[in-house]
């Protein structure tokens, strides 16, 4: 007994030492991460690689979250300011579709995707068991998510698609997945908004990539609020079949909370969670709670909405986007009668091109919002025909950081502020919320202080209580000179990150190209088919009436011979040139019709009356606009250099580096993916979610369209969509056969041979699809993994040509 007690004491001591060591290791990691975050870093430095999560010993291996994706920012296409190519080193490991991808960045900056441990393989995909890209610690704490466990008395009615419950005052409920919420009684708070009883439903997107929204009962009838939660299908979940980033982020199988509210089959698009350990996929889930000072500040700012002009700034990762989202929702909260206190909506000026809220990366914009929005940015990457509002004006910066071209960034901000002043002429009670990027040092600080001094702000919110002094002092001086209130709030960084910043940008970009928003529909819909199956738009770039006036590449000047390689398979912005002043170097003023030239017509005009005067003025305006538009076309044609062999119209202004179009006379209509270039027909194949009405309106106004290739991340997600879709279709078929064998009778059937032949034929076709996807453009199948880095980085025609490769390693691709 004594020896046994000594062993137990020794074991407890070792456990305590291990716990202390683990805690010290985590503290050291946080200190290192903090030092890296506080240090000014270049935007193109790779992010830290992902860490493999430790599988939980008390869970089945197929419920554990296998690691799958370690990637850094090396997945970007080489920036035009350095070395640009339309190709990217891309190795797709042909492992099981349920397996994860492990991205590694080699020393030369090429992106590869390697194999995961095949021992973690599982054939079950009904829970969306792709592995999760993550960089989470090896140990995860059990967090309380809901402060209310639903009892039978709390459930009013329930079925496989919906759930109606009563929430006691001050209690909370957390769900994961996608759902519509309808408040029937009482008042609840959700992501900053207070929702009162009405006939309106709100769509909520709650993925595991972000902290989960918390539903809280603020007040109720007889102490309870009544809400109905409805399953919905937006097909955003379907993107998991074409991208590993979207896998394992929604609800999977029934949880403990679901079991208490449903006894039958489970088909809901959401699940109830009480603690993070209730998650069947064992993910590091967290509730979305705010700091007390945050809540107090939001309430204070909301008391004077009509005069509010607030700038939200601070270092990277401080929670600026979360604070801004809560503030917007709180201001847009409808009143009990179903209207909003702020009838003029809210102007949201998003100046963060790296993580924009309502647009894909590389853009800054002014949006006019009318309804609260519940979900991460990739659930609303576009506001075309949206219920939430509209984009008033947008400018394509062409980079994820304003540091690439601060002058153009400042000009774009000035133009957007002018647009806000124009907007207030129609909506005088429209407040302004400005989201500033984490670029708060050096030139970024100068831009922030300039906005404070020149915009007429009422408040500045700085999201850090730790300084630094070289930022706080200039901000304090600027707000003092402008008579603006400065509020300093503590940072609220996310301690658990399951997607890196680059991965979230890829998710938002992929969502942007797959999302559709038809007029008359309240909520968006996503097409889960690969872009290769989308019908492209054919745009001519030469001839008497070309669809585009030219192609620009931001950054350094490049030989016209390599323009085709630069834009082929890339993301470009479709920019409308409104008048000639947008063209760099053009300083002339558009000539107006001379009044003397109409002297002879004036007596006639006076005799025919006022109506003819109006018609004459209208005709004069149309003539002036026509002349201006023709002048724009002439100036663009004069600046075009036709590329040899391809005939592409190359536009370049400047000396050494490209000068962008002036934001005062140009605007971005959206982004497009250059699927291919047909040299023989002199046309481009573009895939774009830009509404045809926007293009038609720009053309009807006589505006010229220019394609602008910036320095944003390469669309490697688009190159591999068909490959993942083919792999997952094959795996689904294998899983279906396996399950049918288990459920069928053990005795032989008369049609077994025929069924076997049909299954073999179907599997052969699916394997052929995988092979065909491996041989797509931008992909090259290699037999030997040792050849992966051979002949890479070879310079061709003055640019680096990077190759995307698929490594054959699974039975599905072996004859």
Short mmCIF file of C-alpha atoms in Angstrom, two decimals, residues 120-558:
data_model
loop_
_atom_site.label_atom_id
_atom_site.label_comp_id
_atom_site.label_asym_id
_atom_site.label_seq_id
_atom_site.Cartn_x
_atom_site.Cartn_y
_atom_site.Cartn_z
CA UNK A 120 -6.14 8.92 -40.03
CA UNK A 121 -8.17 7.94 -43.09
CA UNK A 122 -11.92 7.55 -42.81
CA UNK A 123 -14.49 6.66 -45.41
CA UNK A 124 -17.34 8.49 -43.72
CA UNK A 125 -18.05 11.91 -45.20
CA UNK A 126 -21.59 12.52 -43.99
CA UNK A 127 -20.13 14.78 -41.30
CA UNK A 128 -18.10 16.75 -43.82
CA UNK A 129 -14.97 15.10 -42.49
CA UNK A 130 -12.40 16.97 -44.46
CA UNK A 131 -9.52 17.85 -42.23
CA UNK A 132 -9.48 21.36 -40.88
CA UNK A 133 -6.74 23.87 -41.71
CA UNK A 134 -5.64 24.91 -38.28
CA UNK A 135 -2.93 26.34 -36.17
CA UNK A 136 -4.44 25.61 -32.80
CA UNK A 137 -2.52 24.53 -29.70
CA UNK A 138 -2.15 20.85 -29.02
CA UNK A 139 -4.28 21.17 -25.88
CA UNK A 140 -7.75 22.70 -25.93
CA UNK A 141 -9.78 23.80 -22.94
CA UNK A 142 -13.43 23.01 -22.48
CA UNK A 143 -15.35 26.27 -22.82
CA UNK A 144 -18.88 26.92 -21.67
CA UNK A 145 -20.90 28.08 -24.68
CA UNK A 146 -24.52 28.22 -23.51
CA UNK A 147 -25.65 29.30 -20.07
CA UNK A 148 -28.88 27.46 -20.53
CA UNK A 149 -29.48 23.75 -21.03
CA UNK A 150 -32.72 23.15 -22.82
CA UNK A 151 -35.22 21.02 -20.96
CA UNK A 152 -38.40 19.47 -22.29
CA UNK A 153 -40.38 22.28 -20.69
CA UNK A 154 -38.32 24.82 -22.67
CA UNK A 155 -39.15 23.22 -26.03
CA UNK A 156 -42.45 24.48 -27.43
CA UNK A 157 -42.29 22.41 -30.59
CA UNK A 158 -39.58 20.66 -32.52
CA UNK A 159 -39.00 18.54 -35.61
CA UNK A 160 -36.12 17.52 -37.84
CA UNK A 161 -35.96 20.96 -39.50
CA UNK A 162 -36.88 23.52 -36.82
CA UNK A 163 -36.85 24.21 -33.12
CA UNK A 164 -38.96 26.62 -31.07
CA UNK A 165 -37.76 27.23 -27.51
CA UNK A 166 -38.25 29.52 -24.54
CA UNK A 167 -35.22 31.32 -23.09
CA UNK A 168 -35.20 32.58 -19.55
CA UNK A 169 -34.04 36.14 -19.01
CA UNK A 170 -30.24 36.60 -18.82
CA UNK A 171 -29.63 33.10 -20.20
CA UNK A 172 -27.82 32.37 -23.44
CA UNK A 173 -27.92 29.80 -26.21
CA UNK A 174 -25.18 29.03 -28.74
CA UNK A 175 -25.68 27.26 -32.05
CA UNK A 176 -23.30 26.22 -34.79
CA UNK A 177 -24.32 26.06 -38.44
CA UNK A 178 -26.68 28.14 -40.58
CA UNK A 179 -30.16 29.02 -39.41
CA UNK A 180 -32.96 31.57 -39.62
CA UNK A 181 -34.07 33.09 -36.34
CA UNK A 182 -37.55 34.45 -35.67
CA UNK A 183 -38.29 36.30 -32.45
CA UNK A 184 -41.88 35.62 -31.41
CA UNK A 185 -41.88 36.98 -27.84
CA UNK A 186 -39.51 38.99 -25.71
CA UNK A 187 -36.28 40.69 -26.80
CA UNK A 188 -33.00 38.95 -27.58
CA UNK A 189 -29.52 40.25 -28.37
CA UNK A 190 -27.46 38.78 -31.18
CA UNK A 191 -24.07 40.11 -32.33
CA UNK A 192 -24.82 43.59 -31.04
CA UNK A 193 -28.39 43.81 -32.36
CA UNK A 194 -31.47 43.74 -30.15
CA UNK A 195 -34.23 41.90 -31.96
CA UNK A 196 -37.84 42.54 -31.01
CA UNK A 197 -40.90 40.43 -31.89
CA UNK A 198 -41.83 40.80 -35.55
CA UNK A 199 -42.75 38.77 -38.61
CA UNK A 200 -39.20 39.12 -39.92
CA UNK A 201 -36.56 36.39 -39.88
CA UNK A 202 -32.81 36.90 -39.92
CA UNK A 203 -30.23 34.61 -41.48
CA UNK A 204 -27.34 33.69 -39.16
CA UNK A 205 -24.07 32.09 -40.27
CA UNK A 206 -22.17 30.52 -37.37
CA UNK A 207 -19.10 28.57 -38.59
CA UNK A 208 -16.29 27.22 -36.45
CA UNK A 209 -13.80 29.53 -38.17
CA UNK A 210 -15.01 32.39 -35.96
CA UNK A 211 -16.28 32.75 -32.43
CA UNK A 212 -19.88 31.55 -32.30
CA UNK A 213 -22.71 34.11 -31.97
CA UNK A 214 -24.48 34.10 -28.61
CA UNK A 215 -28.28 34.38 -28.42
CA UNK A 216 -29.16 36.12 -25.15
CA UNK A 217 -32.59 36.81 -23.69
CA UNK A 218 -32.61 40.50 -22.75
CA UNK A 219 -36.23 40.73 -21.64
CA UNK A 220 -39.24 38.52 -21.94
CA UNK A 221 -42.91 38.00 -21.30
CA UNK A 222 -43.35 36.47 -17.85
CA UNK A 223 -39.57 36.12 -17.70
CA UNK A 224 -39.14 34.25 -20.99
CA UNK A 225 -38.43 35.03 -24.64
CA UNK A 226 -39.69 32.76 -27.38
CA UNK A 227 -37.67 32.17 -30.55
CA UNK A 228 -38.01 29.85 -33.51
CA UNK A 229 -34.89 28.47 -35.18
CA UNK A 230 -35.34 27.24 -38.73
CA UNK A 231 -33.05 25.13 -40.88
CA UNK A 232 -32.07 26.68 -44.18
CA UNK A 233 -30.10 25.71 -47.25
CA UNK A 234 -27.99 28.42 -48.81
CA UNK A 235 -25.57 25.95 -50.43
CA UNK A 236 -22.70 27.68 -48.69
CA UNK A 237 -22.14 24.33 -47.01
CA UNK A 238 -21.70 22.81 -50.47
CA UNK A 239 -18.41 24.64 -51.01
CA UNK A 240 -16.77 21.97 -48.85
CA UNK A 241 -16.85 19.67 -51.88
CA UNK A 242 -14.60 21.99 -53.89
CA UNK A 243 -12.39 23.43 -51.16
CA UNK A 244 -10.86 21.99 -47.96
CA UNK A 245 -11.15 25.42 -46.33
CA UNK A 246 -14.93 25.03 -46.09
CA UNK A 247 -14.84 21.54 -44.64
CA UNK A 248 -15.60 20.81 -41.00
CA UNK A 249 -16.79 24.34 -40.24
CA UNK A 250 -20.55 23.75 -39.87
CA UNK A 251 -22.61 21.38 -37.74
CA UNK A 252 -22.17 17.67 -38.34
CA UNK A 253 -24.06 14.97 -36.44
CA UNK A 254 -26.51 15.30 -33.57
CA UNK A 255 -25.11 16.82 -30.37
CA UNK A 256 -26.17 16.38 -26.74
CA UNK A 257 -28.30 19.50 -27.02
CA UNK A 258 -29.97 18.21 -30.19
CA UNK A 259 -30.76 14.90 -28.54
CA UNK A 260 -32.72 16.72 -25.85
CA UNK A 261 -34.91 18.45 -28.44
CA UNK A 262 -35.29 15.77 -31.11
CA UNK A 263 -35.77 12.03 -30.97
CA UNK A 264 -36.17 11.30 -34.68
CA UNK A 265 -33.87 11.73 -37.67
CA UNK A 266 -31.56 14.74 -37.63
CA UNK A 267 -31.58 16.95 -40.72
CA UNK A 268 -31.10 20.39 -39.23
CA UNK A 269 -28.57 22.84 -40.59
CA UNK A 270 -27.68 23.88 -37.05
CA UNK A 271 -26.79 22.19 -33.75
CA UNK A 272 -27.12 23.21 -30.12
CA UNK A 273 -23.94 23.35 -28.05
CA UNK A 274 -23.62 23.68 -24.29
CA UNK A 275 -19.85 23.31 -24.05
CA UNK A 276 -17.07 23.05 -26.61
CA UNK A 277 -16.63 19.37 -25.69
CA UNK A 278 -20.14 18.69 -27.07
CA UNK A 279 -18.81 19.15 -30.59
CA UNK A 280 -18.62 15.77 -32.39
CA UNK A 281 -15.67 17.02 -34.46
CA UNK A 282 -13.70 18.13 -31.39
CA UNK A 283 -13.00 21.63 -32.69
CA UNK A 284 -11.75 24.53 -30.55
CA UNK A 285 -15.06 26.41 -30.34
CA UNK A 286 -15.44 29.70 -28.52
CA UNK A 287 -18.44 31.94 -27.72
CA UNK A 288 -18.49 35.49 -29.04
CA UNK A 289 -18.44 37.65 -25.90
CA UNK A 290 -17.42 41.28 -25.72
CA UNK A 291 -15.27 43.11 -23.23
CA UNK A 292 -17.35 45.16 -20.80
CA UNK A 293 -15.70 48.36 -22.00
CA UNK A 294 -16.62 47.44 -25.56
CA UNK A 295 -20.30 47.11 -24.66
CA UNK A 296 -20.27 50.37 -22.73
CA UNK A 297 -18.65 52.23 -25.63
CA UNK A 298 -21.09 50.79 -28.18
CA UNK A 299 -24.05 51.90 -26.06
CA UNK A 300 -22.51 55.35 -25.62
CA UNK A 301 -21.91 55.82 -29.35
CA UNK A 302 -25.42 54.60 -30.19
CA UNK A 303 -27.09 57.28 -28.09
CA UNK A 304 -26.28 59.92 -30.74
CA UNK A 305 -26.54 58.03 -34.03
CA UNK A 306 -27.48 60.95 -36.28
CA UNK A 307 -24.34 62.92 -35.41
CA UNK A 308 -21.98 59.95 -35.20
CA UNK A 309 -18.82 60.02 -37.33
CA UNK A 310 -16.52 57.37 -35.84
CA UNK A 311 -13.10 56.08 -36.88
CA UNK A 312 -12.12 52.62 -35.60
CA UNK A 313 -8.36 52.02 -35.70
CA UNK A 314 -5.68 50.04 -33.92
CA UNK A 315 -3.00 47.40 -34.44
CA UNK A 316 -3.55 44.19 -36.34
CA UNK A 317 -5.51 41.45 -34.59
CA UNK A 318 -6.98 43.81 -31.99
CA UNK A 319 -10.63 43.14 -32.87
CA UNK A 320 -11.44 46.19 -35.01
CA UNK A 321 -13.67 44.24 -37.40
CA UNK A 322 -15.58 42.58 -34.56
CA UNK A 323 -16.15 45.88 -32.79
CA UNK A 324 -17.26 47.54 -36.01
CA UNK A 325 -19.66 44.66 -36.80
CA UNK A 326 -21.24 44.92 -33.34
CA UNK A 327 -21.53 48.69 -33.60
CA UNK A 328 -23.18 48.48 -37.03
CA UNK A 329 -25.68 45.88 -35.86
CA UNK A 330 -26.49 47.88 -32.75
CA UNK A 331 -27.15 51.03 -34.78
CA UNK A 332 -29.25 49.09 -37.27
CA UNK A 333 -31.37 47.42 -34.60
CA UNK A 334 -35.06 47.71 -35.51
CA UNK A 335 -37.42 49.22 -32.98
CA UNK A 336 -40.43 47.30 -31.60
CA UNK A 337 -42.65 48.69 -34.36
CA UNK A 338 -40.39 47.07 -36.98
CA UNK A 339 -38.63 50.25 -38.09
CA UNK A 340 -35.19 51.60 -37.28
CA UNK A 341 -34.38 54.65 -35.20
CA UNK A 342 -31.99 55.61 -37.97
CA UNK A 343 -34.25 55.78 -41.02
CA UNK A 344 -31.39 56.88 -43.27
CA UNK A 345 -29.27 53.78 -42.78
CA UNK A 346 -25.54 53.80 -42.00
CA UNK A 347 -22.59 54.73 -44.18
CA UNK A 348 -19.78 52.22 -43.71
CA UNK A 349 -16.39 53.27 -45.08
CA UNK A 350 -14.22 50.15 -45.16
CA UNK A 351 -10.56 51.11 -45.69
CA UNK A 352 -9.05 47.68 -44.99
CA UNK A 353 -8.21 46.03 -48.35
CA UNK A 354 -6.78 42.96 -46.62
CA UNK A 355 -9.93 41.95 -44.71
CA UNK A 356 -12.91 43.88 -46.11
CA UNK A 357 -16.32 43.15 -44.65
CA UNK A 358 -18.61 43.37 -47.69
CA UNK A 359 -16.22 43.02 -50.62
CA UNK A 360 -13.40 40.70 -51.74
CA UNK A 361 -9.82 41.50 -50.83
CA UNK A 362 -7.95 44.29 -52.57
CA UNK A 363 -10.87 46.74 -52.42
CA UNK A 364 -11.90 49.71 -50.31
CA UNK A 365 -15.44 51.00 -50.57
CA UNK A 366 -18.30 53.06 -49.18
CA UNK A 367 -21.41 51.03 -48.38
CA UNK A 368 -24.89 52.20 -47.41
CA UNK A 369 -26.29 49.62 -44.98
CA UNK A 370 -29.93 49.18 -44.01
CA UNK A 371 -30.16 45.91 -42.02
CA UNK A 372 -28.04 44.12 -39.39
CA UNK A 373 -25.83 41.35 -40.70
CA UNK A 374 -25.07 38.14 -38.79
CA UNK A 375 -22.11 36.21 -40.08
CA UNK A 376 -18.40 36.37 -41.03
CA UNK A 377 -17.27 38.28 -44.14
CA UNK A 378 -17.28 35.21 -46.41
CA UNK A 379 -21.04 34.89 -45.81
CA UNK A 380 -21.63 38.31 -47.41
CA UNK A 381 -18.71 39.05 -49.78
CA UNK A 382 -20.91 41.12 -52.10
CA UNK A 383 -23.80 43.56 -51.67
CA UNK A 384 -25.22 43.41 -55.20
CA UNK A 385 -29.01 43.02 -54.85
CA UNK A 386 -28.46 42.37 -51.15
CA UNK A 387 -30.99 42.87 -48.37
CA UNK A 388 -28.29 44.43 -46.19
CA UNK A 389 -27.57 47.45 -48.39
CA UNK A 390 -25.49 48.44 -51.39
CA UNK A 391 -22.01 49.56 -52.38
CA UNK A 392 -22.07 53.27 -53.18
CA UNK A 393 -18.58 53.37 -54.68
CA UNK A 394 -15.63 50.98 -54.72
CA UNK A 395 -11.95 51.30 -55.63
CA UNK A 396 -9.57 48.45 -56.36
CA UNK A 397 -6.29 49.01 -54.52
CA UNK A 398 -4.85 45.83 -56.00
CA UNK A 399 -3.13 44.69 -52.80
CA UNK A 400 -3.95 43.44 -49.33
CA UNK A 401 -2.04 46.30 -47.74
CA UNK A 402 -2.11 50.05 -48.52
CA UNK A 403 1.67 50.08 -48.17
CA UNK A 404 2.03 49.05 -51.82
CA UNK A 405 0.83 52.48 -53.05
CA UNK A 406 0.02 54.93 -50.24
CA UNK A 407 -0.59 57.85 -52.62
CA UNK A 408 -3.28 56.05 -54.60
CA UNK A 409 -4.76 54.79 -51.33
CA UNK A 410 -5.04 58.35 -49.99
CA UNK A 411 -6.64 59.59 -53.23
CA UNK A 412 -9.19 56.77 -53.07
CA UNK A 413 -10.06 57.69 -49.47
CA UNK A 414 -10.57 61.32 -50.46
CA UNK A 415 -12.94 60.29 -53.22
CA UNK A 416 -14.94 57.99 -50.94
CA UNK A 417 -15.27 60.76 -48.36
CA UNK A 418 -16.58 63.04 -51.09
CA UNK A 419 -19.10 60.34 -51.95
CA UNK A 420 -20.23 60.26 -48.33
CA UNK A 421 -20.84 64.01 -48.39
CA UNK A 422 -22.92 63.51 -51.51
CA UNK A 423 -24.81 60.69 -49.79
CA UNK A 424 -25.69 62.92 -46.82
CA UNK A 425 -27.41 65.32 -49.20
CA UNK A 426 -30.01 62.60 -49.76
CA UNK A 427 -29.78 60.95 -46.33
CA UNK A 428 -28.92 63.75 -43.87
CA UNK A 429 -29.30 61.53 -40.79
CA UNK A 430 -26.86 58.89 -42.06
CA UNK A 431 -23.96 58.32 -39.59
CA UNK A 432 -20.50 57.27 -40.71
CA UNK A 433 -18.42 54.35 -39.42
CA UNK A 434 -14.85 54.09 -40.75
CA UNK A 435 -12.92 50.84 -40.44
CA UNK A 436 -9.18 51.55 -40.68
CA UNK A 437 -6.64 48.77 -41.38
CA UNK A 438 -3.96 47.60 -38.98
CA UNK A 439 -1.46 49.75 -40.90
CA UNK A 440 -1.15 52.26 -38.08
CA UNK A 441 2.58 52.96 -38.21
CA UNK A 442 4.56 55.35 -40.42
CA UNK A 443 2.57 56.50 -43.43
CA UNK A 444 -0.49 54.67 -42.14
CA UNK A 445 -0.46 56.84 -39.02
CA UNK A 446 -0.17 59.94 -41.20
CA UNK A 447 -3.23 58.87 -43.19
CA UNK A 448 -5.18 58.21 -39.97
CA UNK A 449 -4.33 61.60 -38.49
CA UNK A 450 -5.19 63.29 -41.79
CA UNK A 451 -8.64 61.67 -41.71
CA UNK A 452 -9.13 62.87 -38.14
CA UNK A 453 -8.20 66.46 -38.98
CA UNK A 454 -10.08 66.77 -42.27
CA UNK A 455 -13.22 64.63 -42.04
CA UNK A 456 -15.14 66.26 -39.19
CA UNK A 457 -15.26 63.15 -37.03
CA UNK A 458 -17.06 62.96 -33.72
CA UNK A 459 -15.20 59.97 -32.24
CA UNK A 460 -12.01 57.97 -32.65
CA UNK A 461 -11.85 54.49 -31.13
CA UNK A 462 -8.36 53.06 -30.68
CA UNK A 463 -8.37 49.32 -30.05
CA UNK A 464 -5.39 48.97 -27.71
CA UNK A 465 -4.57 50.10 -24.20
CA UNK A 466 -0.89 49.22 -24.57
CA UNK A 467 0.08 51.93 -26.99
CA UNK A 468 2.62 52.16 -28.47
CA UNK A 469 3.55 55.71 -27.50
CA UNK A 470 4.66 56.65 -31.02
CA UNK A 471 1.08 56.00 -32.15
CA UNK A 472 -0.95 57.25 -29.18
CA UNK A 473 0.77 60.65 -28.99
CA UNK A 474 0.16 61.67 -32.64
CA UNK A 475 -3.42 60.39 -32.43
CA UNK A 476 -3.99 62.32 -29.21
CA UNK A 477 -2.59 65.47 -30.75
CA UNK A 478 -4.74 65.08 -33.87
CA UNK A 479 -7.99 64.52 -31.92
CA UNK A 480 -7.16 67.45 -29.66
CA UNK A 481 -6.69 69.78 -32.64
CA UNK A 482 -9.88 68.53 -34.30
CA UNK A 483 -11.96 68.55 -31.11
CA UNK A 484 -12.72 64.82 -31.41
CA UNK A 485 -13.36 62.37 -28.58
CA UNK A 486 -10.73 59.64 -28.28
CA UNK A 487 -11.74 56.34 -26.68
CA UNK A 488 -9.14 53.70 -25.91
CA UNK A 489 -10.38 50.13 -25.61
CA UNK A 490 -8.58 46.90 -24.70
CA UNK A 491 -7.72 44.56 -27.54
CA UNK A 492 -9.72 41.38 -27.82
CA UNK A 493 -7.66 39.06 -30.02
CA UNK A 494 -8.85 35.57 -30.85
CA UNK A 495 -6.75 33.00 -29.02
CA UNK A 496 -7.88 30.07 -31.15
CA UNK A 497 -7.44 30.42 -34.90
CA UNK A 498 -8.52 27.61 -37.21
CA UNK A 499 -7.86 29.53 -40.43
CA UNK A 500 -4.99 31.86 -41.19
CA UNK A 501 -5.55 35.32 -42.64
CA UNK A 502 -4.53 34.12 -46.09
CA UNK A 503 -6.95 31.19 -45.87
CA UNK A 504 -9.82 33.45 -44.81
CA UNK A 505 -9.08 35.71 -47.77
CA UNK A 506 -9.20 32.70 -50.08
CA UNK A 507 -12.52 31.63 -48.55
CA UNK A 508 -13.99 35.08 -49.05
CA UNK A 509 -12.74 35.25 -52.64
CA UNK A 510 -14.13 31.81 -53.43
CA UNK A 511 -17.45 32.73 -51.84
CA UNK A 512 -17.51 35.92 -53.91
CA UNK A 513 -17.20 34.06 -57.21
CA UNK A 514 -19.71 31.36 -56.28
CA UNK A 515 -22.39 33.55 -54.71
CA UNK A 516 -25.48 34.70 -56.58
CA UNK A 517 -28.08 37.16 -55.37
CA UNK A 518 -31.19 37.30 -57.51
CA UNK A 519 -33.53 40.24 -57.31
CA UNK A 520 -36.54 39.50 -55.16
CA UNK A 521 -34.70 36.97 -52.96
CA UNK A 522 -33.80 38.03 -49.45
CA UNK A 523 -30.85 35.73 -48.93
CA UNK A 524 -27.88 34.74 -51.05
CA UNK A 525 -27.35 31.45 -52.80
CA UNK A 526 -24.08 29.72 -53.64
CA UNK A 527 -23.26 27.52 -56.62
CA UNK A 528 -21.11 24.59 -55.45
CA UNK A 529 -20.04 23.60 -58.97
CA UNK A 530 -16.39 24.30 -59.89
CA UNK A 531 -15.78 27.45 -61.88
CA UNK A 532 -14.62 25.35 -64.81
CA UNK A 533 -18.27 24.38 -65.34
CA UNK A 534 -19.46 27.99 -65.28
CA UNK A 535 -20.36 29.60 -68.57
CA UNK A 536 -17.72 32.25 -69.26
CA UNK A 537 -18.29 35.69 -70.73
CA UNK A 538 -16.46 36.23 -74.01
CA UNK A 539 -14.95 39.70 -74.20
CA UNK A 540 -13.14 40.89 -77.33
CA UNK A 541 -10.02 42.98 -76.83
CA UNK A 542 -9.50 44.15 -80.41
CA UNK A 543 -11.55 45.04 -83.43
CA UNK A 544 -13.84 47.96 -84.20
CA UNK A 545 -15.82 47.66 -80.93
CA UNK A 546 -13.73 45.89 -78.26
CA UNK A 547 -15.32 45.00 -74.93
CA UNK A 548 -12.36 46.36 -72.98
CA UNK A 549 -10.22 49.40 -73.69
CA UNK A 550 -7.01 48.01 -72.21
CA UNK A 551 -5.25 45.96 -69.54
CA UNK A 552 -3.20 47.45 -66.71
CA UNK A 553 -0.74 45.76 -64.35
CA UNK A 554 -0.07 47.59 -61.09
CA UNK A 555 3.53 47.73 -60.02
CA UNK A 556 6.62 47.72 -62.21
CA UNK A 557 6.70 47.98 -65.97
CA UNK A 558 6.84 44.65 -67.78
#
